[in-house]
Coordinates of N, CA and C and ligand atoms in Angstrom, one line a residue:
X1 N 1.0 -1.3 0.1 CA 0.0 -0.1 0.0 C 0.8 1.4 -0.1
X2 N 0.6 2.3 -0.8 CA 1.3 3.4 -0.9 C 1.5 4.2 0.0
X3 N 2.4 5.0 0.5 CA 2.5 5.9 1.5 C 1.8 7.5 1.1
X4 N 0.6 7.6 1.3 CA 0.4 8.9 1.0 C 0.4 9.9 2.0
X5 N 0.8 9.4 3.2 CA 0.8 10.6 4.2 C 1.9 11.5 4.0
X6 N 3.0 11.1 3.5 CA 4.2 12.0 3.0 C 3.7 13.4 2.5
X7 N 2.5 13.0 1.5 CA 2.4 14.1 0.3 C 1.2 14.8 0.6
X8 N 0.6 14.8 2.3 CA -0.3 15.7 2.7 C 0.4 16.5 3.6
X9 N -0.6 17.8 3.2 CA -0.1 19.0 4.0 C -1.5 19.8 4.7
X10 N -1.0 20.2 5.9 CA -2.3 20.7 6.6 C -2.2 22.4 6.6
X11 N -3.1 22.9 6.2 CA -3.3 24.7 6.3 C -2.8 24.9 7.8
X12 N -2.0 25.9 7.7 CA -1.7 26.6 9.0 C -2.8 27.6 9.6
X13 N -3.5 27.9 8.6 CA -4.7 28.9 9.1 C -6.2 27.9 9.5
X14 N -6.6 26.9 8.8 CA -7.6 26.4 8.7 C -7.7 24.8 9.0
X15 N -6.6 24.5 9.3 CA -6.2 22.8 9.5 C -6.8 22.1 8.6
X16 N -7.2 22.3 7.1 CA -7.8 21.7 6.0 C -6.3 20.6 5.4
X17 N -6.5 19.4 5.7 CA -5.7 18.5 5.0 C -5.6 18.7 3.5
X18 N -4.7 18.7 2.9 CA -4.8 18.8 1.1 C -3.2 17.9 0.5
X19 N -3.6 17.7 -0.6 CA -2.2 16.9 -1.2 C -1.3 17.8 -1.8
X20 N -0.2 17.8 -1.6 CA 0.9 18.7 -2.1 C 0.8 18.5 -3.6
X21 N 1.0 19.7 -4.5 CA 1.3 19.5 -5.9 C 2.5 20.4 -6.3
X22 N 3.0 19.6 -7.4 CA 4.4 20.4 -7.7 C 3.9 21.9 -8.2
X23 N 4.6 23.0 -8.1 CA 4.1 24.1 -8.4 C 5.6 24.7 -9.5
X24 N 5.2 25.6 -10.2 CA 6.5 26.3 -10.8 C 7.4 27.2 -10.4
X25 N 8.6 27.3 -10.5 CA 9.3 28.4 -9.9 C 9.0 29.7 -9.4
X26 N 8.9 30.1 -8.4 CA 8.4 31.4 -8.3 C 6.9 31.4 -8.0
X27 N 6.2 30.2 -8.3 CA 4.8 30.2 -7.9 C 4.5 29.9 -6.5
X28 N 3.3 29.8 -5.9 CA 2.8 29.8 -4.6 C 1.5 28.7 -4.8
X29 N 1.5 28.0 -3.6 CA 0.2 27.0 -3.4 C -0.7 27.6 -2.3
X30 N -1.9 27.8 -2.8 CA -3.0 28.2 -1.7 C -4.0 27.3 -1.2
X31 N -4.3 27.5 -0.1 CA -5.3 26.7 0.8 C -6.7 26.9 -0.3
X32 N -7.3 25.7 -0.7 CA -8.5 25.7 -1.4 C -9.6 26.1 -0.5
X33 N -9.7 26.3 0.7 CA -10.8 26.5 1.4 C -10.6 28.1 1.8
X34 N -9.3 28.4 2.6 CA -9.4 29.8 3.2 C -8.4 30.7 2.1
X35 N -7.6 30.1 1.3 CA -6.8 30.9 0.4 C -5.5 31.1 1.1
X36 N -5.3 30.7 2.3 CA -3.8 31.1 2.7 C -2.7 30.5 2.2
X37 N -1.7 31.1 1.9 CA -0.4 30.7 1.4 C 0.0 29.4 2.0
X38 N 0.2 28.0 1.3 CA 0.7 27.2 2.0 C 2.1 26.9 1.9
X39 N 2.7 27.0 0.5 CA 4.2 27.1 0.0 C 4.2 27.8 -1.0
X40 N 5.5 28.0 -1.1 CA 6.1 28.7 -2.2 C 7.3 28.1 -3.0
X41 N 7.7 28.3 -4.2 CA 8.7 27.6 -4.9 C 9.7 28.9 -5.2
X42 N 10.6 29.3 -4.4 CA 11.7 30.2 -4.8 C 12.7 29.5 -4.9
X43 N 13.5 30.1 -6.0 CA 14.7 29.5 -6.6 C 16.1 30.0 -5.7
X44 N 17.0 29.0 -4.9 CA 18.0 30.1 -4.4 C 17.8 30.2 -3.1
X45 N 16.6 29.9 -2.5 CA 16.1 30.4 -0.9 C 17.0 29.9 0.1
X46 N 17.6 28.4 -0.1 CA 18.3 27.6 0.8 C 19.8 28.1 0.9
X47 N 20.1 28.5 -0.2 CA 21.7 29.1 -0.3 C 21.8 30.4 0.1
X48 N 20.7 31.2 0.1 CA 20.6 32.4 0.5 C 20.5 32.3 1.9
X49 N 19.5 31.5 2.5 CA 19.5 31.5 4.1 C 20.8 31.0 4.6
X50 N 21.6 30.1 3.9 CA 23.0 29.6 4.3 C 23.7 30.9 4.4
X51 N 24.0 31.8 3.4 CA 24.7 32.7 3.4 C 24.6 33.9 4.5
X52 N 23.2 34.2 4.5 CA 22.8 35.0 5.6 C 23.2 34.4 7.0
X53 N 23.0 33.1 7.3 CA 23.1 32.7 8.6 C 24.7 32.7 8.9
X54 N 25.6 32.6 7.8 CA 27.0 32.8 8.0 C 27.3 33.8 8.3
X55 N 26.9 34.9 7.4 CA 27.3 36.4 7.8 C 26.7 36.8 9.1
X56 N 25.5 36.1 9.8 CA 25.1 36.3 11.0 C 26.3 36.1 12.0
X57 N 26.8 35.0 11.8 CA 27.6 34.1 12.7 C 29.0 35.0 12.8
X58 N 29.4 35.8 11.8 CA 30.6 36.2 11.9 C 30.6 37.7 12.4
X59 N 29.2 38.2 12.1 CA 28.9 39.4 12.9 C 28.7 39.3 14.3
X60 N 28.1 38.3 14.4 CA 27.8 38.0 16.2 C 29.4 37.8 16.8
X61 N 30.2 37.2 16.2 CA 31.4 37.0 16.8 C 32.3 38.5 17.2
X62 N 32.1 39.3 16.0 CA 32.5 40.7 15.9 C 31.9 41.4 17.1
X63 N 30.5 41.5 17.1 CA 29.4 42.3 18.3 C 29.8 41.7 19.4
X64 N 30.3 40.8 19.9 CA 30.7 40.1 21.0 C 32.2 40.2 21.3
X65 N 33.0 40.3 20.4 CA 34.6 40.5 20.8 C 35.0 41.9 20.8
X66 N 34.6 43.0 20.4 CA 34.9 44.3 20.1 C 33.9 45.4 21.3
X67 N 34.4 46.4 21.5 CA 33.6 47.2 22.5 C 32.5 47.7 21.6
X68 N 31.5 48.1 22.1 CA 30.0 48.6 21.9 C 29.8 49.7 21.4
X69 N 30.6 50.7 22.6 CA 30.6 52.1 22.5 C 31.5 52.4 23.2
X70 N 32.1 53.8 23.0 CA 33.2 54.5 23.9 C 32.3 55.9 24.3
X71 N 32.4 56.0 25.5 CA 31.8 57.2 26.3 C 33.2 58.4 26.7
X72 N 33.1 59.5 26.1 CA 33.9 60.5 26.4 C 33.7 61.6 27.5
X73 N 33.9 61.8 28.7 CA 33.1 62.6 29.6 C 34.6 63.3 30.1
X74 N 34.6 64.7 29.6 CA 35.4 65.6 30.1 C 37.1 64.7 30.1
X75 N 37.3 64.3 29.0 CA 38.6 63.5 28.8 C 38.6 62.3 29.4
X76 N 38.0 61.7 30.1 CA 37.7 60.3 30.8 C 36.8 59.3 29.8
X77 N 37.8 58.4 29.2 CA 36.9 57.8 28.2 C 36.6 56.2 28.7
X78 N 35.7 55.6 28.5 CA 35.2 54.6 28.8 C 34.6 53.8 27.7
X79 N 35.2 52.2 27.5 CA 34.5 51.6 26.4 C 33.9 50.5 27.1
X80 N 32.8 50.0 26.8 CA 32.2 48.5 26.8 C 31.8 47.7 25.8
X81 N 32.1 46.4 26.2 CA 31.6 45.2 25.5 C 30.3 45.0 25.9
X82 N 29.5 44.0 25.1 CA 28.0 43.9 25.4 C 28.1 42.9 26.8
X83 N 29.0 42.0 26.9 CA 29.4 41.3 28.2 C 29.5 42.0 29.2
X84 N 30.3 43.1 29.1 CA 30.7 44.0 30.2 C 29.3 44.6 30.6
X85 N 28.6 45.1 29.8 CA 27.2 45.7 30.1 C 26.4 45.2 31.0
X86 N 26.4 43.6 30.6 CA 25.6 42.3 31.5 C 26.1 42.2 32.7
X87 N 27.4 42.2 32.7 CA 28.2 42.0 34.2 C 28.1 43.2 34.9
X88 N 27.8 44.3 34.3 CA 27.9 45.8 35.2 C 26.4 45.8 35.9
X89 N 25.2 45.4 35.1 CA 23.8 45.3 35.5 C 24.1 44.1 36.6
X90 N 24.8 42.9 36.6 CA 24.6 42.0 37.6 C 25.0 42.5 38.6
X91 N 26.5 42.9 38.6 CA 27.3 43.7 39.7 C 26.4 44.9 40.6
X92 N 25.6 45.4 39.8 CA 24.8 46.5 40.3 C 23.4 46.1 40.9
X93 N 23.3 44.7 41.3 CA 22.0 44.3 41.7 C 20.7 44.5 40.8
X94 N 21.0 44.6 39.5 CA 19.9 44.4 38.4 C 19.9 43.0 37.8
X95 N 19.5 41.9 38.9 CA 19.9 40.7 38.4 C 18.9 40.3 37.2
X96 N 17.5 40.6 37.5 CA 16.8 40.2 36.3 C 17.0 40.9 35.1
X97 N 17.1 42.1 35.2 CA 17.6 42.8 34.0 C 18.9 42.4 33.1
X98 N 19.9 42.2 34.1 CA 21.0 41.5 33.5 C 20.8 40.1 32.9
X99 N 20.0 39.4 33.6 CA 19.5 37.8 33.0 C 18.9 38.3 31.5
X100 N 17.9 39.2 31.5 CA 17.1 39.2 30.4 C 18.2 39.8 29.2
X101 N 19.0 40.9 29.4 CA 19.8 41.3 28.5 C 20.8 40.1 28.0
X102 N 21.2 39.3 28.9 CA 22.2 38.4 28.4 C 21.6 37.3 27.8
X103 N 20.4 36.8 28.0 CA 19.7 35.6 27.5 C 19.0 36.3 26.0
X104 N 18.5 37.3 26.0 CA 17.9 37.8 24.7 C 19.0 38.4 23.7
X105 N 19.9 39.0 24.1 CA 21.1 39.2 23.3 C 22.1 38.5 23.1
X106 N 22.4 37.6 23.9 CA 23.8 36.7 23.6 C 23.4 35.3 23.4
X107 N 22.4 34.8 24.5 CA 22.4 33.5 24.5 C 21.5 32.9 23.5
X108 N 20.2 33.5 23.1 CA 19.4 33.2 22.3 C 19.7 33.4 21.2
X109 N 20.5 34.1 20.7 CA 20.9 34.8 19.3 C 22.1 33.5 19.0
X110 N 22.7 33.3 20.0 CA 23.9 32.3 19.6 C 23.3 30.9 19.3
X111 N 22.3 30.5 20.1 CA 21.8 29.4 19.8 C 21.3 29.3 18.6
X112 N 20.4 30.4 18.2 CA 19.6 30.3 16.9 C 20.5 30.3 15.6
X113 N 21.5 31.1 16.0 CA 22.7 31.2 14.6 C 23.4 29.5 14.6
X114 N 23.9 29.0 15.4 CA 24.6 27.9 15.6 C 23.3 26.7 15.3
X115 N 22.2 26.5 15.6 CA 21.2 25.6 15.1 C 20.8 25.6 13.5
X116 N 20.8 27.3 13.2 CA 20.6 27.4 11.8 C 21.7 26.5 10.9
X117 N 23.0 27.0 11.3 CA 24.0 26.5 10.6 C 24.3 25.1 10.9
X118 N 23.8 24.6 11.7 CA 23.9 22.9 12.0 C 22.9 22.2 10.9
X119 N 21.9 23.0 10.9 CA 20.9 22.3 9.9 C 21.0 22.6 8.8
X120 N 21.6 23.9 8.1 CA 22.1 24.2 6.8 C 23.1 23.7 5.9
X121 N 24.4 23.9 7.1 CA 25.5 23.6 6.3 C 25.7 21.8 6.1
X122 N 25.3 21.0 6.6 CA 25.4 19.6 6.3 C 24.6 19.3 4.8
X123 N 23.2 20.1 5.0 CA 22.3 19.5 3.8 C 23.0 20.3 2.9
X124 N 23.7 21.5 2.7 CA 24.6 21.9 1.3 C 25.5 20.8 0.8
X125 N 26.0 19.8 1.7 CA 26.7 18.9 1.4 C 26.2 17.4 1.0
X126 N 24.8 17.7 1.0 CA 24.1 16.5 0.9 C 24.2 15.4 2.2
X127 N 24.6 15.9 3.4 CA 24.6 15.2 4.7 C 23.2 15.3 5.2
X128 N 23.0 14.6 6.1 CA 21.5 14.6 7.0 C 22.1 14.8 8.4
X129 N 22.1 16.1 9.2 CA 22.1 16.4 10.3 C 21.1 15.7 11.5
X130 N 21.6 15.3 12.5 CA 21.1 14.2 13.7 C 19.8 15.4 14.0
X131 N 18.7 14.8 14.3 CA 17.7 15.3 15.1 C 17.1 16.7 14.6
X132 N 17.0 16.7 13.2 CA 16.2 18.0 12.6 C 15.1 18.4 13.2
X133 N 14.1 17.4 13.2 CA 12.7 17.9 13.8 C 12.7 18.5 14.9
X134 N 13.5 18.0 15.8 CA 13.7 18.6 17.3 C 14.3 19.8 17.3
X135 N 15.2 20.0 16.3 CA 15.9 21.3 16.3 C 15.0 22.4 15.8
X136 N 14.3 21.9 14.8 CA 13.3 22.9 13.9 C 12.1 23.5 14.9
X137 N 12.0 22.4 16.1 CA 10.8 22.7 16.9 C 11.5 23.7 18.0
X138 N 12.7 23.5 18.5 CA 13.5 24.4 19.3 C 13.7 26.0 18.7
X139 N 14.0 25.9 17.5 CA 14.3 27.1 17.1 C 12.9 27.8 16.8
X140 N 11.6 27.3 16.4 CA 10.4 28.1 16.4 C 10.2 28.7 17.8
X141 N 10.4 27.6 18.8 CA 10.3 28.1 20.3 C 10.7 29.1 20.9
X142 N 12.2 29.3 20.3 CA 13.0 30.4 21.1 C 13.1 31.8 20.2
X143 N 12.3 31.6 18.9 CA 12.7 32.8 18.1 C 12.0 34.1 18.9
X144 N 10.8 33.9 19.2 CA 10.6 35.1 20.2 C 11.4 35.7 21.1
X145 N 12.3 35.2 21.7 CA 13.0 35.6 22.7 C 14.4 36.1 22.4
X146 N 14.6 36.0 20.7 CA 15.9 36.6 20.2 C 15.5 38.2 20.0
X147 N 15.8 39.1 20.7 CA 15.5 40.4 20.7 C 16.9 41.4 20.4
X148 N 17.5 41.2 19.3 CA 18.6 41.9 19.1 C 18.1 43.2 18.6
X149 N 17.0 43.4 17.8 CA 16.4 44.6 17.4 C 15.9 45.6 18.2
X150 N 15.5 45.0 19.4 CA 15.1 45.6 20.7 C 16.3 46.3 21.2
X151 N 17.2 45.5 21.5 CA 18.7 45.9 22.0 C 18.9 47.0 21.2
X152 N 19.0 47.0 20.0 CA 19.5 48.0 19.1 C 18.9 49.3 19.3
X153 N 17.6 49.1 19.2 CA 16.7 50.3 19.6 C 16.9 51.2 20.7
X154 N 17.5 50.1 21.7 CA 17.4 50.8 23.0 C 18.7 51.9 23.1
X155 N 20.0 51.3 22.5 CA 21.1 51.7 22.5 C 21.1 52.8 21.7
X156 N 20.2 53.1 20.5 CA 20.2 54.2 19.9 C 19.4 55.5 20.6
X157 N 18.4 55.0 21.2 CA 17.6 55.9 22.0 C 18.7 56.6 23.2
X158 N 19.5 55.6 23.9 CA 20.4 56.1 24.8 C 21.4 57.1 24.3
X159 N 21.8 56.5 23.0 CA 23.0 57.5 22.4 C 22.4 58.9 22.1
X160 N 21.3 58.9 21.9 CA 20.7 60.4 21.5 C 20.6 60.9 22.7
X161 N 20.4 60.4 23.8 CA 19.9 61.2 25.1 C 21.5 61.6 25.6
X162 N 22.4 60.6 25.3 CA 23.5 60.9 26.0 C 24.3 62.0 25.0
X163 N 24.2 62.2 24.1 CA 25.2 63.0 23.2 C 25.1 64.6 23.5
X164 N 24.3 65.2 24.4 CA 24.5 66.4 24.8 C 25.5 66.5 25.9
X165 N 25.6 65.3 26.7 CA 26.4 65.5 27.9 C 27.8 64.8 27.5
X166 N 27.9 64.0 26.8 CA 29.1 63.5 26.5 C 29.5 63.1 25.2
X167 N 30.7 62.9 24.8 CA 31.0 62.5 23.5 C 30.9 60.6 23.1
X168 N 30.4 60.5 22.3 CA 30.1 59.2 22.0 C 30.9 58.6 20.8
X169 N 31.7 57.6 21.0 CA 32.6 56.9 19.9 C 31.8 55.5 19.7
X170 N 31.3 55.4 18.4 CA 30.8 54.1 18.3 C 31.7 53.2 18.0
X171 N 31.7 52.0 18.7 CA 32.6 51.0 18.3 C 32.3 49.9 17.1
X172 N 33.3 49.1 16.9 CA 33.2 48.1 15.7 C 32.0 47.5 16.0
X173 N 31.6 47.0 17.4 CA 30.5 46.0 17.6 C 29.3 46.6 17.3
X174 N 29.1 48.0 17.6 CA 27.8 48.7 17.3 C 27.3 48.7 15.9
X175 N 28.4 48.9 14.9 CA 28.0 48.6 13.5 C 27.6 47.1 13.1
X176 N 28.6 46.0 14.1 CA 28.2 44.7 13.6 C 26.9 44.5 14.2
X177 N 26.4 45.1 15.2 CA 25.1 44.8 15.5 C 23.9 45.3 14.6
X178 N 24.2 46.4 14.0 CA 23.3 46.7 13.1 C 23.3 45.8 12.0
X179 N 24.5 45.4 11.6 CA 24.5 44.3 10.3 C 23.8 42.8 10.9
X180 N 23.9 42.5 11.8 CA 23.4 41.3 12.8 C 21.9 41.5 12.7
X181 N 21.3 42.7 13.3 CA 20.0 43.0 13.1 C 19.3 42.5 11.5
X182 N 19.9 43.2 10.7 CA 19.5 42.8 9.2 C 19.7 41.5 9.0
X183 N 20.9 40.7 9.2 CA 21.2 39.5 8.8 C 20.1 38.5 9.2
X184 N 19.8 38.6 10.7 CA 18.8 37.9 11.3 C 17.4 38.1 10.7
X185 N 17.0 39.2 10.3 CA 15.8 39.4 9.8 C 15.7 38.8 8.3
X186 N 16.8 38.9 7.7 CA 17.1 38.0 6.3 C 17.0 36.7 6.8
X187 N 17.4 36.2 7.6 CA 17.3 34.4 7.9 C 16.1 34.1 8.1
X188 N 15.3 34.9 8.8 CA 13.8 34.5 9.2 C 13.1 34.9 8.0
X189 N 13.4 35.7 7.4 CA 12.3 35.9 5.9 C 12.8 35.1 4.8
X190 N 13.8 34.6 4.6 CA 14.1 33.5 3.6 C 14.4 32.0 4.1
X191 N 14.3 31.8 5.2 CA 14.1 30.3 6.0 C 12.9 29.9 5.4
X192 N 13.2 28.9 4.7 CA 11.8 28.1 4.4 C 11.9 26.4 5.0
X193 N 11.1 26.2 6.3 CA 11.4 24.9 6.7 C 10.8 23.6 5.8
X194 N 10.0 23.9 4.9 CA 9.9 22.9 3.7 C 10.9 22.5 2.8
X195 N 11.9 23.8 2.7 CA 12.9 23.4 2.0 C 13.8 22.1 2.7
X196 N 14.0 22.4 4.0 CA 14.7 21.5 4.8 C 13.9 19.9 4.9
X197 N 12.6 19.9 4.6 CA 11.8 18.9 4.8 C 12.0 17.9 3.4
X198 N 11.7 18.7 2.2 CA 12.4 18.3 0.9 C 13.6 17.7 0.7
X199 N 14.4 18.1 1.3 CA 15.9 17.8 1.2 C 16.2 16.5 1.9
X200 N 15.6 16.5 3.0 CA 15.4 15.2 4.0 C 14.9 14.1 3.2
X201 N 13.8 14.3 2.6 CA 12.8 13.3 1.7 C 13.8 12.7 0.5
X202 N 14.5 13.8 -0.1 CA 15.4 13.5 -1.4 C 16.4 12.7 -0.9
X203 N 17.3 13.2 0.2 CA 18.2 12.3 0.5 C 17.9 10.7 1.1
X204 N 16.7 10.7 1.9 CA 16.4 9.3 2.4 C 16.0 8.6 1.1
X205 N 15.1 9.0 0.2 CA 14.9 8.5 -1.1 C 16.0 7.8 -1.8
X206 N 17.1 8.8 -1.9 CA 18.3 8.4 -2.8 C 18.9 7.1 -2.0
X207 N 19.0 7.1 -0.5 CA 19.5 6.1 0.1 C 18.8 4.9 0.1
X208 N 17.6 5.0 0.2 CA 16.7 3.7 -0.1 C 16.9 3.2 -1.5
X209 N 17.1 3.7 -2.6 CA 17.4 3.4 -3.9 C 18.6 2.7 -3.8
X210 N 19.6 3.2 -2.9 CA 21.0 2.6 -3.3 C 20.9 1.1 -2.7
X211 N 20.0 0.9 -1.6 CA 20.2 -0.2 -0.8 C 19.6 -1.7 -1.2
Ligands
ZN301 ZN1 -6.9 27.0 4.9

């Protein structure tokens, strides 16, 4: 008996089960009951996502390795790293804020980028990473906690307020954070989990044919 379940897809809006149909490049498939978009076929999105994720990884390392901003007040210059800011908050008994900043701007983005590369890189070389379904689930659940853009906005507001009382020297990490915000947005918009499932299917079909 043929396994038809692999070709069924549930509409994320109304839960109607429908069979997948092949669509041309650039085309979209819509739900036949509520017209929500089910999936699209965009050429090269997998490679684009991988490129964006690699750029995000490089920018993330630079953003954490170099000073974020320098502040010059009457000849006294102070520069701080992101981790230094988290530690400062911790040392000054703002534990909750320190944990929130650390988790949302360092821990979660690091996990997100690492998991993306863990999934995308092996597929690029036709290898299957272990535990893809669980990783996709984790990625989905941690996404709302990655708040680089909120942090970036907070820094910009603070810089505008501080500029009258002191001289602000933007550090390399600040520019990297700007780039990282854009790259993470690009990864989120170009990543299509359906591509991952299709590659997983293709590789397992190929392996079954070889056996
Ligand atoms: Zn629907």
